[in-house]
mmCIF file of C-alpha atoms and ligand atoms in Angstrom:
data_model
loop_
_atom_site.group_PDB
_atom_site.id
_atom_site.type_symbol
_atom_site.label_atom_id
_atom_site.label_comp_id
_atom_site.label_asym_id
_atom_site.label_seq_id
_atom_site.Cartn_x
_atom_site.Cartn_y
_atom_site.Cartn_z
ATOM 1 C CA MET A 100 76.875 102.438 103.365
ATOM 2 C CA THR A 101 74.294 102.519 106.784
ATOM 3 C CA THR A 102 76.184 102.552 110.319
ATOM 4 C CA GLN A 103 74.480 99.094 110.509
ATOM 5 C CA ASP A 104 76.978 97.854 107.871
ATOM 6 C CA ILE A 105 80.108 99.460 109.845
ATOM 7 C CA VAL A 106 81.760 95.743 111.417
ATOM 8 C CA ALA A 107 81.418 96.329 115.751
ATOM 9 C CA VAL A 108 84.105 94.515 117.883
ATOM 10 C CA GLU A 109 83.460 91.060 117.997
ATOM 11 C CA GLY A 110 82.305 90.243 121.956
ATOM 12 C CA SER A 111 82.412 93.533 122.814
ATOM 13 C CA THR A 112 78.991 94.377 124.835
ATOM 14 C CA ARG A 113 79.367 98.300 123.871
ATOM 15 C CA PRO A 114 80.232 98.248 120.287
ATOM 16 C CA ASP A 115 82.347 101.799 120.966
ATOM 17 C CA ALA A 116 84.165 100.132 123.899
ATOM 18 C CA ASP A 117 87.612 100.935 123.210
ATOM 19 C CA VAL A 118 87.521 101.318 119.581
ATOM 20 C CA LEU A 119 91.436 103.515 118.815
ATOM 21 C CA LEU A 120 90.812 103.466 114.573
ATOM 22 C CA ARG A 121 87.574 102.872 113.040
ATOM 23 C CA ALA A 122 87.500 103.020 109.254
ATOM 24 C CA THR A 123 84.117 103.503 107.502
ATOM 25 C CA ASP A 124 83.420 103.061 103.749
ATOM 26 C CA VAL A 125 86.793 103.412 103.385
ATOM 27 C CA THR A 126 87.382 103.673 99.040
ATOM 28 C CA LYS A 127 91.075 104.301 97.215
ATOM 29 C CA THR A 128 90.859 104.641 93.388
ATOM 30 C CA TYR A 129 93.685 105.235 90.661
ATOM 31 C CA PRO A 130 92.481 106.764 87.765
ATOM 32 C CA MET A 131 94.018 104.321 84.987
ATOM 33 C CA GLY A 132 93.233 106.318 81.453
ATOM 34 C CA ARG A 133 89.096 106.009 81.110
ATOM 35 C CA LYS A 134 88.609 103.538 84.074
ATOM 36 C CA VAL A 135 89.428 103.617 87.741
ATOM 37 C CA LEU A 136 91.442 100.924 89.466
ATOM 38 C CA ARG A 137 89.491 100.381 93.012
ATOM 39 C CA ALA A 138 92.415 99.460 95.168
ATOM 40 C CA VAL A 139 90.396 99.706 98.452
ATOM 41 C CA ASP A 140 86.552 99.259 97.672
ATOM 42 C CA GLY A 141 83.954 100.696 100.748
ATOM 43 C CA VAL A 142 86.432 98.819 103.785
ATOM 44 C CA SER A 143 84.725 99.412 107.271
ATOM 45 C CA LEU A 144 86.115 97.910 110.201
ATOM 46 C CA GLU A 145 87.423 98.493 114.018
ATOM 47 C CA VAL A 146 90.531 98.185 115.671
ATOM 48 C CA ARG A 147 90.151 97.596 119.745
ATOM 49 C CA THR A 148 92.916 99.240 121.796
ATOM 50 C CA GLY A 149 95.542 96.747 122.533
ATOM 51 C CA GLU A 150 94.345 94.298 120.075
ATOM 52 C CA THR A 151 95.889 92.807 117.100
ATOM 53 C CA LEU A 152 93.792 92.812 113.794
ATOM 54 C CA GLY A 153 95.531 90.813 110.778
ATOM 55 C CA ILE A 154 94.922 91.729 107.376
ATOM 56 C CA VAL A 155 95.373 89.041 104.882
ATOM 57 C CA GLY A 156 95.148 88.526 100.959
ATOM 58 C CA GLU A 157 96.664 87.721 97.895
ATOM 59 C CA SER A 158 99.279 90.136 96.219
ATOM 60 C CA GLY A 159 97.361 93.340 94.828
ATOM 61 C CA CYS A 160 94.521 92.952 96.949
ATOM 62 C CA GLY A 161 95.069 96.248 98.247
ATOM 63 C CA LYS A 162 96.545 95.559 102.111
ATOM 64 C CA SER A 163 98.802 97.961 101.900
ATOM 65 C CA THR A 164 96.900 100.813 100.338
ATOM 66 C CA LEU A 165 94.586 99.739 103.044
ATOM 67 C CA GLY A 166 97.045 100.207 105.606
ATOM 68 C CA ARG A 167 98.398 103.482 104.357
ATOM 69 C CA CYS A 168 94.808 104.778 104.479
ATOM 70 C CA LEU A 169 94.504 103.864 107.692
ATOM 71 C CA VAL A 170 97.397 106.304 108.959
ATOM 72 C CA ARG A 171 96.851 108.595 106.108
ATOM 73 C CA LEU A 172 100.029 108.306 104.413
ATOM 74 C CA THR A 173 97.622 108.057 101.111
ATOM 75 C CA GLU A 174 94.655 110.188 100.859
ATOM 76 C CA LEU A 175 91.457 108.751 100.811
ATOM 77 C CA SER A 176 89.241 108.999 97.650
ATOM 78 C CA GLY A 177 86.201 108.216 99.886
ATOM 79 C CA GLY A 178 84.979 107.218 103.216
ATOM 80 C CA ARG A 179 86.884 108.386 106.556
ATOM 81 C CA VAL A 180 89.244 107.120 109.496
ATOM 82 C CA GLU A 181 88.855 107.947 113.056
ATOM 83 C CA PHE A 182 92.104 107.476 115.311
ATOM 84 C CA ASP A 183 91.582 107.812 118.999
ATOM 85 C CA GLY A 184 88.349 109.516 118.793
ATOM 86 C CA GLN A 185 89.113 112.225 116.051
ATOM 87 C CA ASP A 186 88.615 112.040 112.361
ATOM 88 C CA ILE A 187 91.833 112.309 110.390
ATOM 89 C CA SER A 188 90.257 111.550 106.790
ATOM 90 C CA THR A 189 90.204 115.109 106.416
ATOM 91 C CA LEU A 190 92.335 117.151 108.725
ATOM 92 C CA SER A 191 94.864 119.328 107.126
ATOM 93 C CA ALA A 192 98.891 118.750 106.916
ATOM 94 C CA ARG A 193 99.503 121.505 109.723
ATOM 95 C CA ARG A 194 96.405 119.639 112.186
ATOM 96 C CA LEU A 195 97.640 116.154 110.989
ATOM 97 C CA ARG A 196 101.334 116.892 112.665
ATOM 98 C CA PRO A 197 100.019 116.041 115.953
ATOM 99 C CA VAL A 198 98.458 113.270 115.382
ATOM 100 C CA ARG A 199 100.971 111.737 113.319
ATOM 101 C CA PRO A 200 103.220 110.266 116.364
ATOM 102 C CA GLY A 201 100.728 108.149 117.618
ATOM 103 C CA MET A 202 100.437 106.124 114.713
ATOM 104 C CA GLN A 203 103.328 104.321 112.540
ATOM 105 C CA LEU A 204 104.172 102.329 109.840
ATOM 106 C CA VAL A 205 106.560 99.181 109.766
ATOM 107 C CA PHE A 206 107.592 98.311 106.402
ATOM 108 C CA GLN A 207 108.066 94.994 104.922
ATOM 109 C CA ASP A 208 111.514 95.545 103.105
ATOM 110 C CA PRO A 209 114.073 97.010 105.919
ATOM 111 C CA GLN A 210 116.158 97.118 102.962
ATOM 112 C CA ALA A 211 114.529 99.648 100.889
ATOM 113 C CA SER A 212 112.799 101.859 103.713
ATOM 114 C CA LEU A 213 115.785 102.611 105.609
ATOM 115 C CA ASN A 214 118.185 105.228 103.503
ATOM 116 C CA PRO A 215 121.750 103.467 102.958
ATOM 117 C CA ARG A 216 123.500 106.538 103.443
ATOM 118 C CA ARG A 217 122.474 107.046 106.656
ATOM 119 C CA ARG A 218 123.573 105.968 110.210
ATOM 120 C CA ALA A 219 121.223 103.732 112.181
ATOM 121 C CA GLY A 220 120.997 105.937 115.086
ATOM 122 C CA ASP A 221 120.386 109.256 112.742
ATOM 123 C CA ILE A 222 117.727 106.849 110.916
ATOM 124 C CA VAL A 223 115.977 106.112 114.348
ATOM 125 C CA ALA A 224 116.394 109.781 115.752
ATOM 126 C CA GLU A 225 114.791 111.291 112.404
ATOM 127 C CA PRO A 226 111.319 111.514 114.242
ATOM 128 C CA LEU A 227 112.180 112.894 116.957
ATOM 129 C CA LEU A 228 113.687 115.372 115.438
ATOM 130 C CA VAL A 229 110.895 115.874 112.966
ATOM 131 C CA HIS A 230 108.443 116.061 116.228
ATOM 132 C CA ARG A 231 111.060 118.133 118.752
ATOM 133 C CA TYR A 232 111.234 115.131 121.395
ATOM 134 C CA GLY A 233 113.992 117.404 123.142
ATOM 135 C CA ASP A 234 117.952 118.660 122.741
ATOM 136 C CA ALA A 235 120.375 116.698 121.128
ATOM 137 C CA ALA A 236 121.778 114.923 124.682
ATOM 138 C CA ALA A 237 118.096 113.488 125.255
ATOM 139 C CA VAL A 238 116.922 112.651 121.533
ATOM 140 C CA ARG A 239 120.761 110.675 122.049
ATOM 141 C CA ARG A 240 119.348 108.963 125.096
ATOM 142 C CA ARG A 241 116.315 108.095 123.624
ATOM 143 C CA VAL A 242 117.990 106.225 120.779
ATOM 144 C CA ALA A 243 120.021 104.707 122.731
ATOM 145 C CA GLU A 244 116.886 103.078 124.899
ATOM 146 C CA LEU A 245 115.344 102.195 121.865
ATOM 147 C CA PHE A 246 118.278 100.216 120.970
ATOM 148 C CA ASP A 247 117.855 98.172 124.018
ATOM 149 C CA VAL A 248 114.368 98.152 123.537
ATOM 150 C CA VAL A 249 114.440 96.284 120.024
ATOM 151 C CA GLY A 250 117.420 93.805 120.567
ATOM 152 C CA LEU A 251 120.140 95.915 118.846
ATOM 153 C CA ALA A 252 123.355 96.571 120.711
ATOM 154 C CA SER A 253 123.714 100.524 121.356
ATOM 155 C CA ALA A 254 127.682 100.276 120.144
ATOM 156 C CA HIS A 255 126.116 100.208 116.523
ATOM 157 C CA LEU A 256 124.265 103.238 116.864
ATOM 158 C CA ASP A 257 126.970 104.405 114.277
ATOM 159 C CA ARG A 258 127.117 101.364 111.887
ATOM 160 C CA TYR A 259 125.240 101.695 108.175
ATOM 161 C CA PRO A 260 122.190 99.797 107.029
ATOM 162 C CA HIS A 261 124.122 97.153 104.958
ATOM 163 C CA GLU A 262 126.153 96.452 107.778
ATOM 164 C CA PHE A 263 122.997 94.960 109.862
ATOM 165 C CA SER A 264 121.407 91.566 109.143
ATOM 166 C CA GLY A 265 117.803 91.298 107.312
ATOM 167 C CA GLY A 266 116.492 90.571 110.973
ATOM 168 C CA GLN A 267 118.461 93.663 112.648
ATOM 169 C CA ARG A 268 117.691 96.054 109.609
ATOM 170 C CA GLN A 269 113.974 94.843 110.598
ATOM 171 C CA ARG A 270 114.456 96.187 114.038
ATOM 172 C CA ILE A 271 116.219 99.249 113.372
ATOM 173 C CA GLY A 272 112.682 100.024 111.316
ATOM 174 C CA ILE A 273 110.875 99.217 114.382
ATOM 175 C CA ALA A 274 112.673 101.028 116.641
ATOM 176 C CA ARG A 275 112.280 104.065 114.643
ATOM 177 C CA ALA A 276 108.552 103.372 114.540
ATOM 178 C CA LEU A 277 108.376 103.052 118.412
ATOM 179 C CA ALA A 278 110.625 106.625 118.652
ATOM 180 C CA THR A 279 107.099 108.734 119.350
ATOM 181 C CA ASP A 280 105.569 106.395 121.313
ATOM 182 C CA PRO A 281 103.024 105.314 118.801
ATOM 183 C CA LYS A 282 99.391 103.628 120.420
ATOM 184 C CA LEU A 283 99.577 102.178 116.770
ATOM 185 C CA ILE A 284 101.572 100.357 114.499
ATOM 186 C CA VAL A 285 100.602 98.903 111.182
ATOM 187 C CA ALA A 286 103.022 96.595 110.162
ATOM 188 C CA ASP A 287 102.902 95.894 106.464
ATOM 189 C CA GLU A 288 104.424 92.447 105.815
ATOM 190 C CA PRO A 289 107.002 92.828 108.277
ATOM 191 C CA VAL A 290 108.431 89.597 108.472
ATOM 192 C CA SER A 291 107.752 88.637 104.629
ATOM 193 C CA ALA A 292 111.527 89.488 103.283
ATOM 194 C CA LEU A 293 112.741 87.876 106.429
ATOM 195 C CA ASP A 294 114.711 83.917 106.376
ATOM 196 C CA VAL A 295 112.001 81.767 108.213
ATOM 197 C CA SER A 296 114.242 81.140 111.241
ATOM 198 C CA ILE A 297 114.503 84.974 111.564
ATOM 199 C CA GLN A 298 110.673 85.520 110.959
ATOM 200 C CA ALA A 299 109.767 83.884 114.650
ATOM 201 C CA GLN A 300 112.082 86.101 116.548
ATOM 202 C CA VAL A 301 110.935 89.004 114.924
ATOM 203 C CA LEU A 302 107.553 88.043 115.660
ATOM 204 C CA ASN A 303 108.424 87.216 118.960
ATOM 205 C CA LEU A 304 109.664 91.215 119.201
ATOM 206 C CA PHE A 305 106.308 92.261 117.910
ATOM 207 C CA ALA A 306 104.932 90.524 120.748
ATOM 208 C CA ASP A 307 106.987 91.734 123.538
ATOM 209 C CA LEU A 308 106.581 95.390 122.613
ATOM 210 C CA GLN A 309 102.394 95.027 122.567
ATOM 211 C CA GLU A 310 102.532 93.674 126.213
ATOM 212 C CA GLU A 311 105.493 96.275 127.431
ATOM 213 C CA PHE A 312 103.800 99.176 125.281
ATOM 214 C CA ALA A 313 100.237 98.597 125.213
ATOM 215 C CA LEU A 314 100.394 98.800 121.584
ATOM 216 C CA THR A 315 97.810 98.093 119.132
ATOM 217 C CA TYR A 316 98.444 96.730 115.971
ATOM 218 C CA VAL A 317 97.548 96.616 112.330
ATOM 219 C CA PHE A 318 99.066 93.247 111.047
ATOM 220 C CA ILE A 319 99.534 92.988 107.457
ATOM 221 C CA ALA A 320 100.659 89.634 105.839
ATOM 222 C CA HIS A 321 100.014 87.398 102.521
ATOM 223 C CA ASP A 322 99.582 83.999 103.934
ATOM 224 C CA LEU A 323 97.554 82.962 107.221
ATOM 225 C CA GLY A 324 100.282 80.995 108.423
ATOM 226 C CA VAL A 325 101.744 84.196 110.080
ATOM 227 C CA VAL A 326 98.800 86.061 111.125
ATOM 228 C CA ARG A 327 97.341 83.567 112.648
ATOM 229 C CA HIS A 328 100.381 83.484 115.349
ATOM 230 C CA VAL A 329 100.185 86.933 116.400
ATOM 231 C CA SER A 330 95.998 88.315 115.623
ATOM 232 C CA ASP A 331 93.656 88.422 117.763
ATOM 233 C CA ARG A 332 91.374 88.776 114.770
ATOM 234 C CA ILE A 333 91.763 88.620 111.006
ATOM 235 C CA ALA A 334 90.204 90.682 107.888
ATOM 236 C CA VAL A 335 90.056 88.678 104.915
ATOM 237 C CA MET A 336 90.847 90.874 101.862
ATOM 238 C CA TYR A 337 89.570 90.206 97.817
ATOM 239 C CA LEU A 338 90.022 93.047 95.361
ATOM 240 C CA GLY A 339 90.154 95.918 97.760
ATOM 241 C CA GLU A 340 86.953 94.458 100.098
ATOM 242 C CA ILE A 341 87.205 92.722 102.962
ATOM 243 C CA VAL A 342 84.979 89.463 102.411
ATOM 244 C CA GLU A 343 85.359 87.753 105.908
ATOM 245 C CA LEU A 344 86.382 89.284 109.686
ATOM 246 C CA ALA A 345 86.076 87.198 112.444
ATOM 247 C CA ASP A 346 88.220 86.071 116.163
ATOM 248 C CA THR A 347 90.964 84.153 114.937
ATOM 249 C CA GLU A 348 90.583 80.784 116.323
ATOM 250 C CA ALA A 349 86.341 81.002 114.544
ATOM 251 C CA LEU A 350 87.986 81.855 111.670
ATOM 252 C CA TYR A 351 90.602 78.869 111.113
ATOM 253 C CA GLU A 352 88.031 76.580 112.796
ATOM 254 C CA ASP A 353 84.964 77.278 110.918
ATOM 255 C CA PRO A 354 85.536 79.722 107.843
ATOM 256 C CA ALA A 355 82.277 81.155 106.339
ATOM 257 C CA HIS A 356 83.451 82.443 103.335
ATOM 258 C CA PRO A 357 84.507 80.627 100.577
ATOM 259 C CA TYR A 358 87.306 82.577 99.745
ATOM 260 C CA THR A 359 89.134 82.285 103.450
ATOM 261 C CA GLN A 360 88.440 78.387 103.111
ATOM 262 C CA ALA A 361 90.370 77.938 99.889
ATOM 263 C CA LEU A 362 93.386 80.557 101.609
ATOM 264 C CA LEU A 363 93.202 77.839 104.807
ATOM 265 C CA SER A 364 93.390 74.601 102.085
ATOM 266 C CA ALA A 365 96.930 74.587 102.497
ATOM 267 C CA VAL A 366 98.095 76.774 105.388
ATOM 268 C CA PRO A 367 102.081 76.331 105.777
ATOM 269 C CA ASP A 368 103.008 76.282 109.361
ATOM 270 C CA ILE A 369 105.855 78.922 110.041
ATOM 271 C CA ASP A 370 106.924 76.556 112.997
ATOM 272 C CA ASP A 371 107.684 73.395 110.740
ATOM 273 C CA GLY A 372 107.066 74.508 107.942
ATOM 274 C CA THR A 373 104.616 71.311 106.913
ATOM 275 C CA LEU A 374 100.957 71.843 106.117
ATOM 276 C CA THR A 375 98.782 72.233 109.554
ATOM 277 C CA ASP A 376 95.915 69.861 109.267
ATOM 278 C CA GLU A 377 94.878 70.226 112.437
ATOM 279 C CA VAL A 378 91.205 71.124 111.430
ATOM 280 C CA PRO A 379 89.845 68.515 108.599
ATOM 281 C CA ARG A 380 88.126 70.590 106.116
ATOM 282 C CA GLU A 381 87.216 70.170 102.598
ATOM 283 C CA ARG A 382 89.911 71.593 100.703
ATOM 284 C CA ILE A 383 89.171 73.585 97.396
ATOM 285 C CA ILE A 384 92.260 74.587 95.474
ATOM 286 C CA LEU A 385 91.820 78.442 93.761
ATOM 287 C CA THR A 386 92.102 78.033 90.339
ATOM 288 C CA GLY A 387 91.993 80.941 87.920
ATOM 289 C CA GLU A 388 94.028 84.738 88.075
ATOM 290 C CA VAL A 389 92.496 86.909 90.479
ATOM 291 C CA PRO A 390 90.357 89.358 88.027
ATOM 292 C CA ASN A 391 91.966 92.737 87.231
ATOM 293 C CA PRO A 392 91.070 95.324 89.900
ATOM 294 C CA VAL A 393 90.391 98.078 86.949
ATOM 295 C CA ASP A 394 87.762 95.294 85.658
ATOM 296 C CA LYS A 395 86.041 94.182 89.214
ATOM 297 C CA PRO A 396 83.458 91.396 88.351
ATOM 298 C CA THR A 397 79.657 92.451 89.119
ATOM 299 C CA GLY A 398 78.084 91.277 92.094
ATOM 300 C CA CYS A 399 80.765 89.343 94.595
ATOM 301 C CA PRO A 400 84.105 90.322 93.480
ATOM 302 C CA PHE A 401 85.304 86.420 94.152
ATOM 303 C CA ARG A 402 82.451 84.935 91.542
ATOM 304 C CA THR A 403 84.890 84.093 89.212
ATOM 305 C CA ARG A 404 86.472 81.768 90.965
ATOM 306 C CA CYS A 405 84.205 80.187 93.812
ATOM 307 C CA PRO A 406 82.964 76.865 93.287
ATOM 308 C CA TYR A 407 79.519 77.580 95.046
ATOM 309 C CA ALA A 408 78.941 80.739 92.943
ATOM 310 C CA ARG A 409 75.225 81.116 91.997
ATOM 311 C CA GLU A 410 73.306 83.438 89.659
ATOM 312 C CA ARG A 411 72.521 85.958 92.446
ATOM 313 C CA CYS A 412 76.188 86.517 93.126
ATOM 314 C CA ALA A 413 76.793 88.120 89.722
ATOM 315 C CA LEU A 414 73.938 90.089 90.194
ATOM 316 C CA GLU A 415 73.779 91.478 93.746
ATOM 317 C CA ARG A 416 77.333 92.516 95.577
ATOM 318 C CA PRO A 417 77.491 90.807 99.433
ATOM 319 C CA ARG A 418 78.003 93.242 101.976
ATOM 320 C CA LEU A 419 80.024 92.428 105.089
ATOM 321 C CA ALA A 420 77.445 91.728 107.630
ATOM 322 C CA PRO A 421 77.364 89.249 110.774
ATOM 323 C CA THR A 422 76.212 85.842 110.468
ATOM 324 C CA ALA A 423 74.370 83.915 112.806
ATOM 325 C CA SER A 424 77.444 82.625 114.134
ATOM 326 C CA GLY A 425 78.810 85.971 115.680
ATOM 327 C CA ARG A 426 81.555 86.775 112.536
ATOM 328 C CA HIS A 427 81.245 89.039 109.620
ATOM 329 C CA THR A 428 81.224 87.569 105.652
ATOM 330 C CA ALA A 429 80.344 89.403 102.535
ATOM 331 C CA CYS A 430 78.658 86.293 100.682
ATOM 332 C CA HIS A 431 75.445 85.800 100.056
ATOM 333 C CA TYR A 432 75.611 81.998 100.919
ATOM 334 C CA PRO A 433 77.946 81.785 104.120
ATOM 335 C CA LEU A 434 79.254 78.236 104.548
ATOM 336 C CA THR A 435 78.269 78.830 108.141
ATOM 337 C CA GLY A 436 76.105 80.104 110.334
HETATM 338 N N1 ATP B 693 100.237 104.700 93.349
HETATM 339 C C1 ATP B 693 99.517 103.757 92.807
HETATM 340 N N2 ATP B 693 99.038 103.867 91.499
HETATM 341 C C2 ATP B 693 98.192 102.972 90.789
HETATM 342 N N3 ATP B 693 97.760 101.836 91.345
HETATM 343 C C3 ATP B 693 98.144 101.534 92.058
HETATM 344 C C4 ATP B 693 99.173 102.267 93.466
HETATM 345 N N4 ATP B 693 99.641 101.628 94.364
HETATM 346 C C5 ATP B 693 98.655 100.597 94.307
HETATM 347 N N5 ATP B 693 97.892 100.528 93.105
HETATM 348 C C6 ATP B 693 97.278 99.251 92.757
HETATM 349 O O1 ATP B 693 96.406 98.860 93.536
HETATM 350 C C7 ATP B 693 95.947 97.613 93.958
HETATM 351 C C8 ATP B 693 96.327 97.093 95.190
HETATM 352 O O2 ATP B 693 97.826 97.222 95.758
HETATM 353 P P1 ATP B 693 98.340 97.173 97.146
HETATM 354 O O3 ATP B 693 100.535 97.807 96.793
HETATM 355 O O4 ATP B 693 97.744 97.631 98.345
HETATM 356 O O5 ATP B 693 98.270 95.725 97.371
HETATM 357 P P2 ATP B 693 98.643 94.504 98.255
HETATM 358 O O6 ATP B 693 97.966 93.444 98.815
HETATM 359 O O7 ATP B 693 99.491 95.365 99.750
HETATM 360 O O8 ATP B 693 99.916 93.973 97.461
HETATM 361 P P3 ATP B 693 101.211 93.032 97.894
HETATM 362 O O9 ATP B 693 100.673 91.854 98.265
HETATM 363 O O10 ATP B 693 102.131 92.696 96.513
HETATM 364 O O11 ATP B 693 101.789 93.811 98.733
HETATM 365 C C9 ATP B 693 96.963 97.395 92.960
HETATM 366 O O12 ATP B 693 96.199 96.561 91.846
HETATM 367 C C10 ATP B 693 98.176 97.823 92.782
HETATM 368 O O13 ATP B 693 98.616 97.676 91.446
HETATM 369 S S1 SF4 B 694 78.491 85.532 97.073
HETATM 370 FE FE1 SF4 B 694 78.177 83.743 95.881
HETATM 371 S S2 SF4 B 694 80.491 84.049 94.426
HETATM 372 FE FE2 SF4 B 694 80.204 85.106 96.201
HETATM 373 S S3 SF4 B 694 81.691 84.196 97.793
HETATM 374 FE FE3 SF4 B 694 79.637 83.660 97.918
HETATM 375 S S4 SF4 B 694 78.890 82.444 97.092
HETATM 376 FE FE4 SF4 B 694 80.654 82.783 96.587
HETATM 377 MG MG1 MG B 695 101.671 95.571 100.071
#
């Protein structure tokens, strides 16, 4: 991969301006017997300070693995990640420690990610204790403040996770992520496990917190309906690769990659649960299964399901590159531009 392949922040006159996180050719593989599972396969992207970058794709395409690589909760198999100007991909555990507070993860399932035997207040206090925030009184004050910030009653500090509703449990997870005053939050499907009526409340909380604390988000979701509401730009993943990256509106109005077009063909709108049909577009129905990432197709990973595939698609892997219309797409025959 050359430096030209790095996806510059769209609309930015200086490609380096205000970049908080930069991933370059990030790869994560798992050995599977004599084969190799390519969970994340050469991902390059930049996240600008204060923006929300959405990451979307079907189950198993590598979203969570990428999210964990970005905050170095998973060791990379290749490539690098720079956070706030520092290469964090090779830092030792000791040198990573002071960087950790600045980047936090919010998990999909608050039920599973919160220790059921610990009180909510102690769960939120844990990162403060790990990073030696202050004495017991200071920690108590900070936890009460965090409860307030995420809309939980401080009277409930001593309750256990099962005594909260699903939405409240996710608020505990968010308070825990906010405790160390991070710059970056990677939210991995933070509303997927919640009732639709609760989803909007939690998404609004994310938006309010972003404004209040100048947070930068990487927001992972499996459906475009949710990411559209929160993202400035969206990266579409397929079989470990980013196949399209564009401003949210451009992506919705004019998808360049056939896979994005297929995902958009039936996007349920979170507001009323009905299909959005604001932009008349040709519908393509995805047929067939996502190939096993242990046996990725040669050439373009999407070619086994792509209605537009031609001979070249089997021979040559398309690289994520700028199209004439300003977005980035990995397709030999993009639909626009
Ligand atoms: N620790 C692991 N060991 C082996 N394979 C793994 C491991 N973690 C993830 N994988 C595999 O890597 C691929 C990507 O998984 P990942 O969980 O990142 O996908 P995802 O897009 O987050 O899916 P979902 O939408 O279901 O959460 C999958 O094929 C998965 O089985
Ligand atoms: S490169 Fe070919 S197979 Fe892949 S998305 Fe583009 S047209 Fe389809
Ligand atoms: Mg996942």
